[in-house]
Amino acid sequence: MSFEAEVIPLFIGGVLVVSALELIAGCILLRNEKSACKKFVFHVITMLIGFAFLVRSIFANWLNIRFDIASISNSASIGLFGIFWCISVMLVVSCIQECLKKRTMD
């Protein structure tokens, strides 16, 4: 797959900017919900770890990352991306569930 030279830093920078904005907005909106806020922070962290594996898999050639067997490394990176993304989604669902549960109790 061919990419222009500016694609890699734009993708990485875009992910970091969007994640930072998501973290800031989430912490502001959940400032009174300590447990939910903590889960939201872990959501952003696991999502970023997942994206690191995705970047490693997609842009390895352009980042001069060399593997002994590239197909195995790419498969592992995509698998780890999926696992961390799944954990991230479960944390968001848990955060929403906790907020809804607290709202129904009040």
Tab-separated table of N, CA, C and O in Angstrom:
chain	number	residue	atom	x	y	z
A	1	MET	N	0.850	-1.164	0.000
A	1	MET	CA	0.000	0.000	0.000
A	1	MET	C	0.902	1.234	0.000
A	1	MET	O	1.818	1.348	0.799
A	2	SER	N	0.639	2.152	-0.888
A	2	SER	CA	1.483	3.338	-0.957
A	2	SER	C	0.825	4.504	-0.227
A	2	SER	O	-0.396	4.670	-0.250
A	3	PHE	N	1.660	5.284	0.427
A	3	PHE	CA	1.209	6.448	1.170
A	3	PHE	C	2.104	7.623	0.808
A	3	PHE	O	3.275	7.461	0.515
A	4	GLU	N	1.550	8.810	0.859
A	4	GLU	CA	2.354	10.013	0.729
A	4	GLU	C	3.129	10.192	2.037
A	4	GLU	O	2.732	9.694	3.090
A	5	ALA	N	4.218	10.904	1.988
A	5	ALA	CA	5.089	11.058	3.157
A	5	ALA	C	4.379	11.715	4.337
A	5	ALA	O	4.672	11.409	5.492
A	6	GLU	N	3.433	12.602	4.056
A	6	GLU	CA	2.780	13.326	5.155
A	6	GLU	C	1.654	12.545	5.811
A	6	GLU	O	1.124	12.964	6.838
A	7	VAL	N	1.277	11.405	5.268
A	7	VAL	CA	0.161	10.635	5.813
A	7	VAL	C	0.471	10.119	7.220
A	7	VAL	O	-0.372	10.193	8.113
A	8	ILE	N	1.659	9.611	7.421
A	8	ILE	CA	2.006	9.006	8.721
A	8	ILE	C	1.934	10.032	9.856
A	8	ILE	O	1.217	9.809	10.835
A	9	PRO	N	2.640	11.167	9.762
A	9	PRO	CA	2.528	12.118	10.877
A	9	PRO	C	1.129	12.712	11.017
A	9	PRO	O	0.695	13.002	12.139
A	10	LEU	N	0.414	12.879	9.911
A	10	LEU	CA	-0.956	13.397	10.017
A	10	LEU	C	-1.875	12.403	10.716
A	10	LEU	O	-2.703	12.788	11.550
A	11	PHE	N	-1.726	11.125	10.401
A	11	PHE	CA	-2.544	10.100	11.047
A	11	PHE	C	-2.220	10.033	12.535
A	11	PHE	O	-3.128	10.076	13.381
A	12	ILE	N	-0.945	9.944	12.865
A	12	ILE	CA	-0.540	9.854	14.271
A	12	ILE	C	-0.938	11.127	15.025
A	12	ILE	O	-1.500	11.065	16.126
A	13	GLY	N	-0.671	12.281	14.421
A	13	GLY	CA	-1.048	13.541	15.055
A	13	GLY	C	-2.544	13.677	15.221
A	13	GLY	O	-3.028	14.146	16.254
A	14	GLY	N	-3.293	13.257	14.205
A	14	GLY	CA	-4.754	13.314	14.283
A	14	GLY	C	-5.298	12.443	15.395
A	14	GLY	O	-6.189	12.860	16.141
A	15	VAL	N	-4.762	11.231	15.515
A	15	VAL	CA	-5.204	10.328	16.588
A	15	VAL	C	-4.891	10.938	17.953
A	15	VAL	O	-5.727	10.901	18.868
A	16	LEU	N	-3.709	11.522	18.098
A	16	LEU	CA	-3.330	12.114	19.383
A	16	LEU	C	-4.195	13.333	19.729
A	16	LEU	O	-4.627	13.490	20.875
A	17	VAL	N	-4.475	14.182	18.737
A	17	VAL	CA	-5.295	15.369	18.981
A	17	VAL	C	-6.726	14.969	19.347
A	17	VAL	O	-7.297	15.468	20.324
A	18	VAL	N	-7.305	14.060	18.571
A	18	VAL	CA	-8.676	13.617	18.852
A	18	VAL	C	-8.748	12.932	20.221
A	18	VAL	O	-9.690	13.155	20.985
A	19	SER	N	-7.750	12.116	20.551
A	19	SER	CA	-7.737	11.440	21.853
A	19	SER	C	-7.604	12.444	22.994
A	19	SER	O	-8.251	12.287	24.033
A	20	ALA	N	-6.768	13.458	22.813
A	20	ALA	CA	-6.615	14.482	23.848
A	20	ALA	C	-7.928	15.246	24.045
A	20	ALA	O	-8.342	15.494	25.188
A	21	LEU	N	-8.574	15.609	22.934
A	21	LEU	CA	-9.862	16.307	23.037
A	21	LEU	C	-10.920	15.421	23.686
A	21	LEU	O	-11.727	15.892	24.501
A	22	GLU	N	-10.920	14.139	23.326
A	22	GLU	CA	-11.861	13.196	23.933
A	22	GLU	C	-11.619	13.082	25.435
A	22	GLU	O	-12.559	13.087	26.229
A	23	LEU	N	-10.361	13.004	25.829
A	23	LEU	CA	-10.009	12.891	27.244
A	23	LEU	C	-10.427	14.142	28.008
A	23	LEU	O	-11.032	14.045	29.082
A	24	ILE	N	-10.142	15.302	27.448
A	24	ILE	CA	-10.507	16.556	28.112
A	24	ILE	C	-12.024	16.675	28.252
A	24	ILE	O	-12.545	16.964	29.332
A	25	ALA	N	-12.730	16.441	27.146
A	25	ALA	CA	-14.195	16.548	27.181
A	25	ALA	C	-14.800	15.530	28.144
A	25	ALA	O	-15.715	15.856	28.913
A	26	GLY	N	-14.298	14.299	28.114
A	26	GLY	CA	-14.809	13.261	29.000
A	26	GLY	C	-14.589	13.581	30.463
A	26	GLY	O	-15.474	13.389	31.297
A	27	CYS	N	-13.392	14.078	30.780
A	27	CYS	CA	-13.101	14.414	32.183
A	27	CYS	C	-13.934	15.596	32.662
A	27	CYS	O	-14.354	15.639	33.822
A	28	ILE	N	-14.187	16.550	31.782
A	28	ILE	CA	-15.039	17.685	32.158
A	28	ILE	C	-16.478	17.222	32.388
A	28	ILE	O	-17.106	17.575	33.381
A	29	LEU	N	-16.990	16.409	31.465
A	29	LEU	CA	-18.380	15.954	31.582
A	29	LEU	C	-18.585	14.982	32.740
A	29	LEU	O	-19.682	14.900	33.296
A	30	LEU	N	-17.540	14.244	33.100
A	30	LEU	CA	-17.655	13.248	34.171
A	30	LEU	C	-16.980	13.696	35.465
A	30	LEU	O	-16.645	12.865	36.310
A	31	ARG	N	-16.799	14.991	35.644
A	31	ARG	CA	-16.049	15.487	36.805
A	31	ARG	C	-16.694	15.102	38.135
A	31	ARG	O	-16.020	14.966	39.137
A	32	ASN	N	-18.005	14.901	38.165
A	32	ASN	CA	-18.689	14.515	39.407
A	32	ASN	C	-18.840	13.005	39.548
A	32	ASN	O	-19.376	12.529	40.533
A	33	GLU	N	-18.409	12.278	38.554
A	33	GLU	CA	-18.513	10.809	38.538
A	33	GLU	C	-17.093	10.227	38.574
A	33	GLU	O	-16.526	9.892	37.538
A	34	LYS	N	-16.506	10.113	39.745
A	34	LYS	CA	-15.099	9.719	39.867
A	34	LYS	C	-14.807	8.350	39.252
A	34	LYS	O	-13.865	8.189	38.498
A	35	SER	N	-15.598	7.363	39.560
A	35	SER	CA	-15.360	6.011	39.056
A	35	SER	C	-15.544	5.942	37.543
A	35	SER	O	-14.747	5.322	36.831
A	36	ALA	N	-16.589	6.590	37.048
A	36	ALA	CA	-16.834	6.612	35.605
A	36	ALA	C	-15.728	7.369	34.884
A	36	ALA	O	-15.306	6.973	33.793
A	37	CYS	N	-15.238	8.433	35.488
A	37	CYS	CA	-14.160	9.209	34.889
A	37	CYS	C	-12.880	8.371	34.786
A	37	CYS	O	-12.172	8.424	33.783
A	38	LYS	N	-12.610	7.593	35.827
A	38	LYS	CA	-11.431	6.727	35.816
A	38	LYS	C	-11.535	5.696	34.688
A	38	LYS	O	-10.567	5.459	33.959
A	39	LYS	N	-12.718	5.114	34.525
A	39	LYS	CA	-12.922	4.151	33.434
A	39	LYS	C	-12.760	4.824	32.082
A	39	LYS	O	-12.213	4.240	31.147
A	40	PHE	N	-13.217	6.068	31.978
A	40	PHE	CA	-13.088	6.786	30.719
A	40	PHE	C	-11.620	7.064	30.391
A	40	PHE	O	-11.211	6.950	29.237
A	41	VAL	N	-10.841	7.418	31.390
A	41	VAL	CA	-9.407	7.643	31.180
A	41	VAL	C	-8.740	6.343	30.715
A	41	VAL	O	-7.935	6.348	29.771
A	42	PHE	N	-9.086	5.225	31.347
A	42	PHE	CA	-8.533	3.936	30.913
A	42	PHE	C	-8.982	3.587	29.497
A	42	PHE	O	-8.241	2.976	28.734
A	43	HIS	N	-10.201	3.992	29.134
A	43	HIS	CA	-10.681	3.792	27.761
A	43	HIS	C	-9.761	4.488	26.766
A	43	HIS	O	-9.335	3.900	25.770
A	44	VAL	N	-9.439	5.749	27.031
A	44	VAL	CA	-8.581	6.507	26.121
A	44	VAL	C	-7.185	5.889	26.064
A	44	VAL	O	-6.600	5.761	24.986
A	45	ILE	N	-6.664	5.461	27.200
A	45	ILE	CA	-5.329	4.854	27.228
A	45	ILE	C	-5.303	3.558	26.429
A	45	ILE	O	-4.399	3.344	25.611
A	46	THR	N	-6.290	2.685	26.637
A	46	THR	CA	-6.294	1.416	25.898
A	46	THR	C	-6.544	1.651	24.411
A	46	THR	O	-5.987	0.932	23.571
A	47	MET	N	-7.319	2.657	24.079
A	47	MET	CA	-7.539	2.980	22.674
A	47	MET	C	-6.230	3.441	22.026
A	47	MET	O	-5.897	3.030	20.906
A	48	LEU	N	-5.450	4.247	22.728
A	48	LEU	CA	-4.168	4.708	22.193
A	48	LEU	C	-3.170	3.559	22.054
A	48	LEU	O	-2.403	3.517	21.081
A	49	ILE	N	-3.175	2.646	23.003
A	49	ILE	CA	-2.299	1.469	22.885
A	49	ILE	C	-2.700	0.657	21.654
A	49	ILE	O	-1.841	0.212	20.884
A	50	GLY	N	-3.998	0.491	21.453
A	50	GLY	CA	-4.480	-0.213	20.270
A	50	GLY	C	-4.050	0.476	18.988
A	50	GLY	O	-3.591	-0.182	18.039
A	51	PHE	N	-4.153	1.790	18.936
A	51	PHE	CA	-3.735	2.515	17.746
A	51	PHE	C	-2.227	2.411	17.519
A	51	PHE	O	-1.773	2.419	16.375
A	52	ALA	N	-1.452	2.302	18.591
A	52	ALA	CA	-0.010	2.105	18.430
A	52	ALA	C	0.268	0.798	17.682
A	52	ALA	O	1.127	0.746	16.790
A	53	PHE	N	-0.468	-0.251	18.024
A	53	PHE	CA	-0.305	-1.519	17.305
A	53	PHE	C	-0.787	-1.400	15.861
A	53	PHE	O	-0.195	-1.988	14.954
A	54	LEU	N	-1.852	-0.640	15.638
A	54	LEU	CA	-2.348	-0.442	14.273
A	54	LEU	C	-1.324	0.320	13.431
A	54	LEU	O	-1.040	-0.062	12.291
A	55	VAL	N	-0.761	1.383	13.990
A	55	VAL	CA	0.261	2.161	13.287
A	55	VAL	C	1.466	1.285	12.988
A	55	VAL	O	2.020	1.323	11.885
A	56	ARG	N	1.852	0.487	13.943
A	56	ARG	CA	2.995	-0.407	13.753
A	56	ARG	C	2.742	-1.374	12.600
A	56	ARG	O	3.639	-1.665	11.815
A	57	SER	N	1.528	-1.840	12.485
A	57	SER	CA	1.198	-2.790	11.430
A	57	SER	C	1.092	-2.104	10.065
A	57	SER	O	1.633	-2.597	9.075
A	58	ILE	N	0.407	-0.987	10.008
A	58	ILE	CA	0.161	-0.330	8.725
A	58	ILE	C	1.404	0.383	8.191
A	58	ILE	O	1.711	0.302	7.007
A	59	PHE	N	2.117	1.083	9.058
A	59	PHE	CA	3.206	1.939	8.612
A	59	PHE	C	4.601	1.391	8.915
A	59	PHE	O	5.568	2.145	8.897
A	60	ALA	N	4.724	0.102	9.185
A	60	ALA	CA	6.024	-0.468	9.569
A	60	ALA	C	7.103	-0.193	8.533
A	60	ALA	O	8.236	0.168	8.885
A	61	ASN	N	6.791	-0.360	7.262
A	61	ASN	CA	7.798	-0.139	6.210
A	61	ASN	C	8.293	1.298	6.185
A	61	ASN	O	9.482	1.549	5.973
A	62	TRP	N	7.399	2.249	6.397
A	62	TRP	CA	7.767	3.653	6.326
A	62	TRP	C	8.419	4.151	7.606
A	62	TRP	O	9.062	5.186	7.607
A	63	LEU	N	8.229	3.418	8.698
A	63	LEU	CA	8.850	3.784	9.975
A	63	LEU	C	10.165	3.037	10.200
A	63	LEU	O	10.741	3.097	11.277
A	64	ASN	N	10.616	2.313	9.173
A	64	ASN	CA	11.858	1.526	9.220
A	64	ASN	C	11.865	0.504	10.349
A	64	ASN	O	12.888	0.293	11.000
A	65	ILE	N	10.710	-0.106	10.592
A	65	ILE	CA	10.616	-1.188	11.566
A	65	ILE	C	10.809	-2.483	10.803
A	65	ILE	O	10.088	-2.766	9.852
A	66	ARG	N	11.786	-3.249	11.187
A	66	ARG	CA	12.104	-4.503	10.497
A	66	ARG	C	11.745	-5.689	11.383
A	66	ARG	O	12.047	-5.713	12.572
A	67	PHE	N	11.082	-6.659	10.788
A	67	PHE	CA	10.682	-7.875	11.487
A	67	PHE	C	11.341	-9.075	10.827
A	67	PHE	O	11.626	-9.052	9.630
A	68	ASP	N	11.538	-10.142	11.604
A	68	ASP	CA	12.052	-11.377	11.014
A	68	ASP	C	11.039	-11.943	10.027
A	68	ASP	O	11.378	-12.283	8.901
A	69	ILE	N	9.803	-12.051	10.460
A	69	ILE	CA	8.720	-12.538	9.600
A	69	ILE	C	7.596	-11.509	9.688
A	69	ILE	O	6.825	-11.493	10.648
A	70	ALA	N	7.506	-10.665	8.661
A	70	ALA	CA	6.574	-9.529	8.700
A	70	ALA	C	5.121	-9.959	8.808
A	70	ALA	O	4.338	-9.329	9.518
A	71	SER	N	4.739	-11.027	8.121
A	71	SER	CA	3.327	-11.433	8.144
A	71	SER	C	2.888	-11.856	9.540
A	71	SER	O	1.766	-11.554	9.957
A	72	ILE	N	3.760	-12.537	10.271
A	72	ILE	CA	3.420	-12.944	11.641
A	72	ILE	C	3.331	-11.719	12.543
A	72	ILE	O	2.403	-11.584	13.346
A	73	SER	N	4.264	-10.795	12.395
A	73	SER	CA	4.253	-9.590	13.214
A	73	SER	C	3.026	-8.744	12.917
A	73	SER	O	2.394	-8.201	13.830
A	74	ASN	N	2.678	-8.628	11.630
A	74	ASN	CA	1.479	-7.859	11.274
A	74	ASN	C	0.223	-8.513	11.831
A	74	ASN	O	-0.670	-7.823	12.321
A	75	SER	N	0.150	-9.830	11.755
A	75	SER	CA	-1.006	-10.535	12.308
A	75	SER	C	-1.112	-10.305	13.811
A	75	SER	O	-2.200	-10.053	14.337
A	76	ALA	N	0.016	-10.386	14.501
A	76	ALA	CA	0.021	-10.154	15.948
A	76	ALA	C	-0.368	-8.718	16.267
A	76	ALA	O	-1.147	-8.468	17.198
A	77	SER	N	0.148	-7.767	15.489
A	77	SER	CA	-0.183	-6.357	15.737
A	77	SER	C	-1.659	-6.078	15.514
A	77	SER	O	-2.288	-5.370	16.297
A	78	ILE	N	-2.226	-6.626	14.448
A	78	ILE	CA	-3.654	-6.438	14.192
A	78	ILE	C	-4.481	-7.103	15.294
A	78	ILE	O	-5.476	-6.546	15.767
A	79	GLY	N	-4.058	-8.283	15.731
A	79	GLY	CA	-4.759	-8.968	16.822
A	79	GLY	C	-4.709	-8.175	18.113
A	79	GLY	O	-5.728	-8.038	18.806
A	80	LEU	N	-3.538	-7.631	18.451
A	80	LEU	CA	-3.412	-6.824	19.669
A	80	LEU	C	-4.214	-5.529	19.561
A	80	LEU	O	-4.801	-5.066	20.541
A	81	PHE	N	-4.241	-4.938	18.362
A	81	PHE	CA	-5.100	-3.767	18.154
A	81	PHE	C	-6.548	-4.123	18.463
A	81	PHE	O	-7.236	-3.391	19.178
A	82	GLY	N	-7.013	-5.251	17.957
A	82	GLY	CA	-8.392	-5.679	18.187
A	82	GLY	C	-8.684	-5.919	19.656
A	82	GLY	O	-9.746	-5.541	20.160
A	83	ILE	N	-7.746	-6.536	20.351
A	83	ILE	CA	-7.938	-6.807	21.783
A	83	ILE	C	-8.030	-5.505	22.573
A	83	ILE	O	-8.940	-5.315	23.392
A	84	PHE	N	-7.091	-4.581	22.327
A	84	PHE	CA	-7.113	-3.318	23.062
A	84	PHE	C	-8.321	-2.461	22.691
A	84	PHE	O	-8.886	-1.769	23.527
A	85	TRP	N	-8.732	-2.502	21.420
A	85	TRP	CA	-9.927	-1.776	21.007
A	85	TRP	C	-11.157	-2.343	21.713
A	85	TRP	O	-12.014	-1.605	22.179
A	86	CYS	N	-11.246	-3.665	21.811
A	86	CYS	CA	-12.364	-4.320	22.494
A	86	CYS	C	-12.400	-3.924	23.973
A	86	CYS	O	-13.459	-3.610	24.512
A	87	ILE	N	-11.255	-3.934	24.617
A	87	ILE	CA	-11.182	-3.512	26.024
A	87	ILE	C	-11.638	-2.062	26.154
A	87	ILE	O	-12.389	-1.714	27.075
A	88	SER	N	-11.208	-1.226	25.216
A	88	SER	CA	-11.595	0.182	25.225
A	88	SER	C	-13.105	0.345	25.122
A	88	SER	O	-13.715	1.132	25.855
A	89	VAL	N	-13.726	-0.404	24.229
A	89	VAL	CA	-15.178	-0.339	24.060
A	89	VAL	C	-15.887	-0.831	25.318
A	89	VAL	O	-16.877	-0.234	25.763
A	90	MET	N	-15.384	-1.916	25.924
A	90	MET	CA	-15.996	-2.426	27.152
A	90	MET	C	-15.905	-1.396	28.277
A	90	MET	O	-16.840	-1.265	29.078
A	91	LEU	N	-14.810	-0.652	28.335
A	91	LEU	CA	-14.681	0.382	29.357
A	91	LEU	C	-15.689	1.511	29.132
A	91	LEU	O	-16.274	2.025	30.087
A	92	VAL	N	-15.913	1.895	27.877
A	92	VAL	CA	-16.899	2.943	27.598
A	92	VAL	C	-18.304	2.463	27.961
A	92	VAL	O	-19.083	3.203	28.592
A	93	VAL	N	-18.627	1.234	27.594
A	93	VAL	CA	-19.947	0.689	27.930
A	93	VAL	C	-20.124	0.625	29.446
A	93	VAL	O	-21.178	0.972	29.976
A	94	SER	N	-19.082	0.209	30.155
A	94	SER	CA	-19.133	0.153	31.609
A	94	SER	C	-19.306	1.540	32.211
A	94	SER	O	-20.053	1.731	33.180
A	95	CYS	N	-18.650	2.518	31.622
A	95	CYS	CA	-18.768	3.906	32.076
A	95	CYS	C	-20.195	4.411	31.897
A	95	CYS	O	-20.773	5.014	32.797
A	96	ILE	N	-20.770	4.148	30.733
A	96	ILE	CA	-22.150	4.554	30.462
A	96	ILE	C	-23.109	3.854	31.415
A	96	ILE	O	-24.019	4.470	31.969
A	97	GLN	N	-22.895	2.551	31.614
A	97	GLN	CA	-23.754	1.782	32.511
A	97	GLN	C	-23.701	2.345	33.925
A	97	GLN	O	-24.729	2.479	34.590
A	98	GLU	N	-22.506	2.693	34.386
A	98	GLU	CA	-22.364	3.240	35.734
A	98	GLU	C	-23.084	4.589	35.875
A	98	GLU	O	-23.750	4.844	36.875
A	99	CYS	N	-22.972	5.428	34.842
A	99	CYS	CA	-23.663	6.720	34.889
A	99	CYS	C	-25.176	6.543	34.875
A	99	CYS	O	-25.888	7.242	35.597
A	100	LEU	N	-25.667	5.618	34.049
A	100	LEU	CA	-27.110	5.376	33.995
A	100	LEU	C	-27.631	4.789	35.298
A	100	LEU	O	-28.711	5.144	35.755
A	101	LYS	N	-26.855	3.891	35.891
A	101	LYS	CA	-27.255	3.280	37.157
A	101	LYS	C	-27.357	4.340	38.244
A	101	LYS	O	-28.294	4.335	39.042
A	102	LYS	N	-26.408	5.241	38.284
A	102	LYS	CA	-26.433	6.298	39.298
A	102	LYS	C	-27.615	7.224	39.073
A	102	LYS	O	-28.232	7.674	40.026
A	103	ARG	N	-27.931	7.515	37.815
A	103	ARG	CA	-29.067	8.395	37.498
A	103	ARG	C	-30.389	7.782	37.931
A	103	ARG	O	-31.280	8.484	38.391
A	104	THR	N	-30.535	6.467	37.765
A	104	THR	CA	-31.789	5.820	38.141
A	104	THR	C	-31.932	5.701	39.652
A	104	THR	O	-33.036	5.605	40.172
A	105	MET	N	-30.817	5.710	40.372
A	105	MET	CA	-30.862	5.629	41.837
A	105	MET	C	-31.245	6.963	42.445
A	105	MET	O	-31.792	7.018	43.538
A	106	ASP	N	-30.913	8.058	41.758
A	106	ASP	CA	-31.199	9.400	42.315
A	106	ASP	C	-32.631	9.796	42.184
A	106	ASP	O	-33.477	9.395	41.609
